[in-house]
PDB file of C-alpha atoms in Angstrom:
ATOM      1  CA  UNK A 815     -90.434  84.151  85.081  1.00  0.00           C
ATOM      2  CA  UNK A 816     -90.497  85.467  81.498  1.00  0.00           C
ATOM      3  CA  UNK A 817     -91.743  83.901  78.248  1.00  0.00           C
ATOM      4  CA  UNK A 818     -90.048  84.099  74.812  1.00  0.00           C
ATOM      5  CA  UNK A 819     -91.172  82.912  71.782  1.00  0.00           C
ATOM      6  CA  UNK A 820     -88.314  82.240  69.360  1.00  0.00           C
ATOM      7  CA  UNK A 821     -89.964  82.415  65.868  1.00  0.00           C
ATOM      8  CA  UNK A 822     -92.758  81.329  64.003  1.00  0.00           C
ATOM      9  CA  UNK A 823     -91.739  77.706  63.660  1.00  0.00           C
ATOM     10  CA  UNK A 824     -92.032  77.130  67.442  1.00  0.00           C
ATOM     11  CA  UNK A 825     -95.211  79.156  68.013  1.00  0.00           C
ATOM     12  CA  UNK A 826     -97.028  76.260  70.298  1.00  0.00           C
ATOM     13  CA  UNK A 827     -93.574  76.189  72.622  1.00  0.00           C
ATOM     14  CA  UNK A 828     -93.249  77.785  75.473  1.00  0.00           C
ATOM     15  CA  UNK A 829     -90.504  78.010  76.611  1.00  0.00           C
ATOM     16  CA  UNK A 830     -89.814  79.613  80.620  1.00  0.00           C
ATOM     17  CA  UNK A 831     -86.584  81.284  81.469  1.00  0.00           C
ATOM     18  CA  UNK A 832     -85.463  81.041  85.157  1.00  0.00           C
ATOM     19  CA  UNK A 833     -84.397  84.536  86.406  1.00  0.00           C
ATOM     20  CA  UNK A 834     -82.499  83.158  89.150  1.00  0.00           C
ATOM     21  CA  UNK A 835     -80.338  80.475  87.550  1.00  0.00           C
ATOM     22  CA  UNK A 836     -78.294  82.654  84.281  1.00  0.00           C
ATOM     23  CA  UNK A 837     -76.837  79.492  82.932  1.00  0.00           C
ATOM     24  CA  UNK A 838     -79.731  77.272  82.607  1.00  0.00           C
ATOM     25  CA  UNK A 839     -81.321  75.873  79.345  1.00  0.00           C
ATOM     26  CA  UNK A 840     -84.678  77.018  78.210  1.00  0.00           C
ATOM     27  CA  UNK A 841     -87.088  74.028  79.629  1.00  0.00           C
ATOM     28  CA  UNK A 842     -89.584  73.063  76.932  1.00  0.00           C
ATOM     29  CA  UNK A 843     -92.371  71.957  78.625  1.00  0.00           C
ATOM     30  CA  UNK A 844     -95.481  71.787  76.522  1.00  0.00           C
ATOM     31  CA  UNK A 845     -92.959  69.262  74.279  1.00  0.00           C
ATOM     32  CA  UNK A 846     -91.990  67.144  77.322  1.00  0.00           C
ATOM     33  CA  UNK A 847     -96.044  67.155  78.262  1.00  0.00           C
ATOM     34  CA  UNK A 848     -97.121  65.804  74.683  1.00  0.00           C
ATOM     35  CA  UNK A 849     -94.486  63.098  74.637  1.00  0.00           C
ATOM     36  CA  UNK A 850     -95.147  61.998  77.927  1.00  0.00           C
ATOM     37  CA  UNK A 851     -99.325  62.176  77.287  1.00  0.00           C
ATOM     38  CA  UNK A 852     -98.557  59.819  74.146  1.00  0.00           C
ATOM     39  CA  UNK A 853     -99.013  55.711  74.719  1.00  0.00           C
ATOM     40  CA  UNK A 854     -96.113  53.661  74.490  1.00  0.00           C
ATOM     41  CA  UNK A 855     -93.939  56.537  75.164  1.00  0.00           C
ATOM     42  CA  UNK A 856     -90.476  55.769  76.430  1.00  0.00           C
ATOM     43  CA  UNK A 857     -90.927  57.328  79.758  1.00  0.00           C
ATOM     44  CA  UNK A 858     -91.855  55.432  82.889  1.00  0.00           C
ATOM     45  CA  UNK A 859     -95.224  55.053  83.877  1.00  0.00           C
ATOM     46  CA  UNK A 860     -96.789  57.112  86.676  1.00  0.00           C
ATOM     47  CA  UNK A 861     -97.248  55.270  89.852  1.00  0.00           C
ATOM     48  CA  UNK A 862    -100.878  55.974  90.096  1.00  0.00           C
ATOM     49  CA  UNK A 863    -101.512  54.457  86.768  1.00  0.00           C
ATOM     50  CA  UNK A 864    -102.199  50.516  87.152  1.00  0.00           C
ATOM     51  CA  UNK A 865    -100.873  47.538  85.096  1.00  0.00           C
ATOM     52  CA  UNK A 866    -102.516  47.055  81.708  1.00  0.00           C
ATOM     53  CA  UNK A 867    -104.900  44.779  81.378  1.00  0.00           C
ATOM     54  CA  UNK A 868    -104.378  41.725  78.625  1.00  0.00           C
ATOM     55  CA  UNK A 869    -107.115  39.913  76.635  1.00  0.00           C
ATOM     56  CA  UNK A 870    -105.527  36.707  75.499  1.00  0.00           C
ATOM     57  CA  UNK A 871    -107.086  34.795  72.408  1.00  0.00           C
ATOM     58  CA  UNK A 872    -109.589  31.990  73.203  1.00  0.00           C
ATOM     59  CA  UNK A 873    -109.856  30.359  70.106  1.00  0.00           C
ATOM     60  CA  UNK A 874    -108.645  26.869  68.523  1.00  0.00           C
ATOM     61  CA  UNK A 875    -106.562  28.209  65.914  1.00  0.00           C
ATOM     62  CA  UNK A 876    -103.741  30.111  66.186  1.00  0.00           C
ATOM     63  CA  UNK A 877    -101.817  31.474  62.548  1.00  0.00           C
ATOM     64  CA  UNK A 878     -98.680  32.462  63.781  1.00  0.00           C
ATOM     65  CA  UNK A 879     -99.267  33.834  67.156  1.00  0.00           C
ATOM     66  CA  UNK A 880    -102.975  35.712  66.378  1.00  0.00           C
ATOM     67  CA  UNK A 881    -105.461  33.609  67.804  1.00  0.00           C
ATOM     68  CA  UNK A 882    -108.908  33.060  65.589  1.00  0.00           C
ATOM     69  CA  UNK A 883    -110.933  34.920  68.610  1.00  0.00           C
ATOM     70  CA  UNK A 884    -110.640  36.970  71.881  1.00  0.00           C
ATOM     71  CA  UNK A 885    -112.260  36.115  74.859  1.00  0.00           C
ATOM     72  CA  UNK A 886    -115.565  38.342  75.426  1.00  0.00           C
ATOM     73  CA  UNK A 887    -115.529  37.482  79.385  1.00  0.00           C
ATOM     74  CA  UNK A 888    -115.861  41.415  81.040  1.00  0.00           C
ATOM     75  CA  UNK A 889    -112.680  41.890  83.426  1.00  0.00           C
ATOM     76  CA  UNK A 890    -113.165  42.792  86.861  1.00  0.00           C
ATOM     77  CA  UNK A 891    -110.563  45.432  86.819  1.00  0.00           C
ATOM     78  CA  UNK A 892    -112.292  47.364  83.848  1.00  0.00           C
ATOM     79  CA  UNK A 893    -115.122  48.106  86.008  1.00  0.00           C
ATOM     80  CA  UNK A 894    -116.426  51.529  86.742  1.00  0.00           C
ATOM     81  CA  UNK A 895    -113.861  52.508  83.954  1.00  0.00           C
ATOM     82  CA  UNK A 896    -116.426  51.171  81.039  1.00  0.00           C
ATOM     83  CA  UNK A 897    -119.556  49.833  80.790  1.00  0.00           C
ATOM     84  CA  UNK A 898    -119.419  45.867  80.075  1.00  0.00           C
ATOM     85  CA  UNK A 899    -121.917  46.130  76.897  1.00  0.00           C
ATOM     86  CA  UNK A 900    -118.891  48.339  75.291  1.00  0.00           C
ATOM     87  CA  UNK A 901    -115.892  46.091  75.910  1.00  0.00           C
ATOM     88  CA  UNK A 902    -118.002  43.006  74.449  1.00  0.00           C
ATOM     89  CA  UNK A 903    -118.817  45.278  71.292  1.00  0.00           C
ATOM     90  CA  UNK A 904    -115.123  46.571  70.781  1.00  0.00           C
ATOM     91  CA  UNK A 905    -113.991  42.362  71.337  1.00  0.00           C
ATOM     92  CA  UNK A 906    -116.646  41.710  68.995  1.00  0.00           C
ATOM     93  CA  UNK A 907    -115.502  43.735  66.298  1.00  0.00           C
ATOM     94  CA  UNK A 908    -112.366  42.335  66.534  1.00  0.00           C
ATOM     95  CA  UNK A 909    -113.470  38.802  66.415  1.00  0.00           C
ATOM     96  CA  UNK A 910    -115.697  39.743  63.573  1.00  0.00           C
ATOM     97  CA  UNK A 911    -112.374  41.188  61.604  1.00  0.00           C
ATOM     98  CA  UNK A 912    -110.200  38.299  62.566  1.00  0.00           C
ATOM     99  CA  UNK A 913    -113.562  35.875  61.537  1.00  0.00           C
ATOM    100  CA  UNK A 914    -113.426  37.027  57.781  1.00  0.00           C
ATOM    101  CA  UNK A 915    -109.353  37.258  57.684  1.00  0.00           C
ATOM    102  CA  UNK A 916    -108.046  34.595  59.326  1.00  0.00           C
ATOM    103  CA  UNK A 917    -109.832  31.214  57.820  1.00  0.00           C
ATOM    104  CA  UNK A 918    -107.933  32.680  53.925  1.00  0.00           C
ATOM    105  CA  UNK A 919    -104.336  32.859  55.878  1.00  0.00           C
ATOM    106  CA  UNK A 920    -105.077  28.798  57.240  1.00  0.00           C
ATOM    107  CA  UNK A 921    -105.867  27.753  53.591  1.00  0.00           C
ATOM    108  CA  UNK A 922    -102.631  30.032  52.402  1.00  0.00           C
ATOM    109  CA  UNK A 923    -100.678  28.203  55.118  1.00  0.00           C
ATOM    110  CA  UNK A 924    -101.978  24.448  54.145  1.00  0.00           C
ATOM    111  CA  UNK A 925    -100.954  25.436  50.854  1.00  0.00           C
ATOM    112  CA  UNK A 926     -97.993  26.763  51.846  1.00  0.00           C
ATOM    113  CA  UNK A 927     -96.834  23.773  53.665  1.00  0.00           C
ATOM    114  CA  UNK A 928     -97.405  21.522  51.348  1.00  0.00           C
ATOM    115  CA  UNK A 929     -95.416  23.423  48.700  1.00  0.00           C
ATOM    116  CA  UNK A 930     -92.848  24.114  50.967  1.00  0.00           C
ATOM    117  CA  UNK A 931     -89.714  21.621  49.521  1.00  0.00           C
ATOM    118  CA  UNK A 932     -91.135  22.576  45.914  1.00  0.00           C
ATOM    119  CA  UNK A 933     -90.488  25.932  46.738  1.00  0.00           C
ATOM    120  CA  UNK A 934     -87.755  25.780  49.020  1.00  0.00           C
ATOM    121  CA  UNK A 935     -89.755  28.062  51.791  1.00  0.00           C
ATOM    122  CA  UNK A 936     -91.353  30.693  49.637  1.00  0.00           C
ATOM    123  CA  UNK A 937     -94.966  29.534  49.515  1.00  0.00           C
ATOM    124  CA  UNK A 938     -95.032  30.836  53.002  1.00  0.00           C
ATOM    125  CA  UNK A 939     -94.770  34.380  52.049  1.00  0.00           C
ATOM    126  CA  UNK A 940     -98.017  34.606  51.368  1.00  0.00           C
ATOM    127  CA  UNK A 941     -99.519  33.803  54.802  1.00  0.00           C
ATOM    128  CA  UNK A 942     -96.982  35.797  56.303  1.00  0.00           C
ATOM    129  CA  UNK A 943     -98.269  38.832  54.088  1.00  0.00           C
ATOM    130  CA  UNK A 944    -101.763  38.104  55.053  1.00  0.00           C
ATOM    131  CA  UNK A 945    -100.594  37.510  58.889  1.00  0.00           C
ATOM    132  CA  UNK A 946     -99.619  41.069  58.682  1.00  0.00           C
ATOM    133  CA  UNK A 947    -102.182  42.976  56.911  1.00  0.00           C
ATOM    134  CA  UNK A 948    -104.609  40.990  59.475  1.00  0.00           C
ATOM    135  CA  UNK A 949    -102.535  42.678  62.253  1.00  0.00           C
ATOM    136  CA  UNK A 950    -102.647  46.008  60.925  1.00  0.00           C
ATOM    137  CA  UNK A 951    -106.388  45.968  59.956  1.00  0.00           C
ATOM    138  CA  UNK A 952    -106.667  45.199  63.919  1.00  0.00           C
ATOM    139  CA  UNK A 953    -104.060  47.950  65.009  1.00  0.00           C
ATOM    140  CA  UNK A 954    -106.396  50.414  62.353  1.00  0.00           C
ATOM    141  CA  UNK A 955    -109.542  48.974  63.963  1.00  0.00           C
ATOM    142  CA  UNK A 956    -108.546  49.276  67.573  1.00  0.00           C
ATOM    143  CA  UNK A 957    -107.001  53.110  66.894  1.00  0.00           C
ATOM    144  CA  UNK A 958    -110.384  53.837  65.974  1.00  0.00           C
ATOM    145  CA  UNK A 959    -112.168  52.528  69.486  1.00  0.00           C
ATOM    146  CA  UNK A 960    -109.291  54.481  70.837  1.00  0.00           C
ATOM    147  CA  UNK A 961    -109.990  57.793  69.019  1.00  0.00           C
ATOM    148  CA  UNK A 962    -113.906  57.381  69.453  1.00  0.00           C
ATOM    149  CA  UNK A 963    -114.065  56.138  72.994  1.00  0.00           C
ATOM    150  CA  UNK A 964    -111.436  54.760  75.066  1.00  0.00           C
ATOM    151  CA  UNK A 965    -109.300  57.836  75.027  1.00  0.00           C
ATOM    152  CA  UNK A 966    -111.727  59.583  76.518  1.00  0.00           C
ATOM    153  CA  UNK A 967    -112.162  57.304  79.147  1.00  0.00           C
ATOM    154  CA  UNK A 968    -108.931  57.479  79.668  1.00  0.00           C
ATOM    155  CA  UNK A 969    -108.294  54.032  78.360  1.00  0.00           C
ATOM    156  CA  UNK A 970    -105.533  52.887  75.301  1.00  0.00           C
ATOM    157  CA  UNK A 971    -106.183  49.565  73.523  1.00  0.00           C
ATOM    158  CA  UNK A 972    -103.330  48.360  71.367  1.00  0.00           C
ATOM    159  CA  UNK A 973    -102.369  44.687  69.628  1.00  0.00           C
ATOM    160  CA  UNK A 974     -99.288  43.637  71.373  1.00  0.00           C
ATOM    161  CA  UNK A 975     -97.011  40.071  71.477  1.00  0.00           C
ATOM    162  CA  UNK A 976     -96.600  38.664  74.412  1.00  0.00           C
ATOM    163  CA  UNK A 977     -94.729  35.321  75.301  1.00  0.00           C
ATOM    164  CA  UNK A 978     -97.159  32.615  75.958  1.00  0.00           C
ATOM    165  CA  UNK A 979     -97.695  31.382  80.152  1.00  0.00           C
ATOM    166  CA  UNK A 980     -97.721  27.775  79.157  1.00  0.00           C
ATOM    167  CA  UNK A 981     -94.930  27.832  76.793  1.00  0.00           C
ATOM    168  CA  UNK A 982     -91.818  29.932  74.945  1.00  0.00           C
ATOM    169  CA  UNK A 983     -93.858  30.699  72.254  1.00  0.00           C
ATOM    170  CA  UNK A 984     -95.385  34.312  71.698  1.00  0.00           C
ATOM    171  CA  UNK A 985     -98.601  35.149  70.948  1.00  0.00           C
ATOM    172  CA  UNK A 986    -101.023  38.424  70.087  1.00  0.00           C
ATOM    173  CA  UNK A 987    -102.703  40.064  72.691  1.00  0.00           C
ATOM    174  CA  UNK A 988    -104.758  42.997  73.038  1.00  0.00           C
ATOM    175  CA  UNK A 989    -103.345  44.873  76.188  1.00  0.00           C
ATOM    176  CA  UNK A 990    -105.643  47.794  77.812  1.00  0.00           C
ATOM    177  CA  UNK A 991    -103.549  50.267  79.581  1.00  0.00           C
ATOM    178  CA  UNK A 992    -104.453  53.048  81.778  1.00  0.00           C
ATOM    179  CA  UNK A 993    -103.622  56.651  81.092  1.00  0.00           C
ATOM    180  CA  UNK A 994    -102.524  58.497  83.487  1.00  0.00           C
ATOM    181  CA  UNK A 995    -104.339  61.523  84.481  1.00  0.00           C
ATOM    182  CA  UNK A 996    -102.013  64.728  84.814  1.00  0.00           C
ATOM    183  CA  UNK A 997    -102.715  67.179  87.296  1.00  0.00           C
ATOM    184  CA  UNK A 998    -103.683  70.195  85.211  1.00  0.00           C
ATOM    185  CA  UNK A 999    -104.094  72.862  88.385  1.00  0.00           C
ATOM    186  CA  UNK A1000    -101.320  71.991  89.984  1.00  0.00           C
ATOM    187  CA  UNK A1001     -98.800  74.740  89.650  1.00  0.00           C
ATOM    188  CA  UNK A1002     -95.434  73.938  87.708  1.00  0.00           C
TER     189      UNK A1002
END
């Protein structure tokens, strides 16, 4: 086995030449390693890796689909992955951001709503703005857990919509998947 290094540009690929095969491809493999290491990635999961764990929202109101709260309860299958005291602190900083955000989008949507035929549908815009930056200041909020904790525990929260058990409606849930752990001694 031989290793060539193109140019400059690819300087962190490696790529390995097979001796005994002449009419291969060059198999990038620190490429396929990163893409694969990356959440949501469009390979399948690893068997070893279980499914992901989903927080559904446990409050009254619901703006649509994001639920005014998260439930706080500790799940079972979390345990020995992270201590309970952390998960309770990560919920509760979401509940806090979705506390200060979401009672502005249910006075935007009463206002919307009753401006609706006045305004043939665009008083709504608003709340759907807001509905949106409220996501993304949770996505932003729960990349940071990731990047200070979870990821290291080998744990990846993420914001994700999910159709509802009772009905066909979706709502926003904050699913905790499992990384998978790659065998880094094993020989290729």
């Amino acid at each position: 086995m031989s290793v060539l290094l193109p140019n400059m540009a690819d300087f962190d690929t490696i790529y390995e030449l097979e001796e005994e095969e002449e009419e291969s491809e060059p198999v990038v493999r620190s490429q396929e390693l990163e893409r694969s290491q990356e959440p949501g990635a469009g390979g399948a999961r690893p068997r070893d890796a279980p499914d992901p764990v989903a927080v559904r929202g446990a409050g009254h109101i619901t703006v649509f689909g994001l639920s005014n709260r998260f439930d706080t309860e500790f799940p079972s299958v979390l345990t020995g992955k992270v201590a309970p005291e952390e998960f309770k602190t990560s919920i509760s900083r979401v509940n806090a951001c979705l506390k200060k955000n979401l009672p502005v989008n249910v006075k935007w949507l009463l206002c919307g709503c009753l401006c609706c035929c006045c305004t043939l549908g665009c008083s709504l815009w608003p709340v759907i703005c807001l509905n949106k930056r409220t996501r993304r200041s949770i996505q932003k909020l729960l990349e940071w857990e990731n990047n200070r904790l979870y990821h290291k525990l080998g744990l990846h929260w993420k914001l994700s919509k999910r159709k509802c058990e009772t009905s066909n409606m979706m709502e926003y849930v904050i699913l905790i998947e499992f990384l998978p752990k790659y065998p880094i001694f094993r020989p290729d």
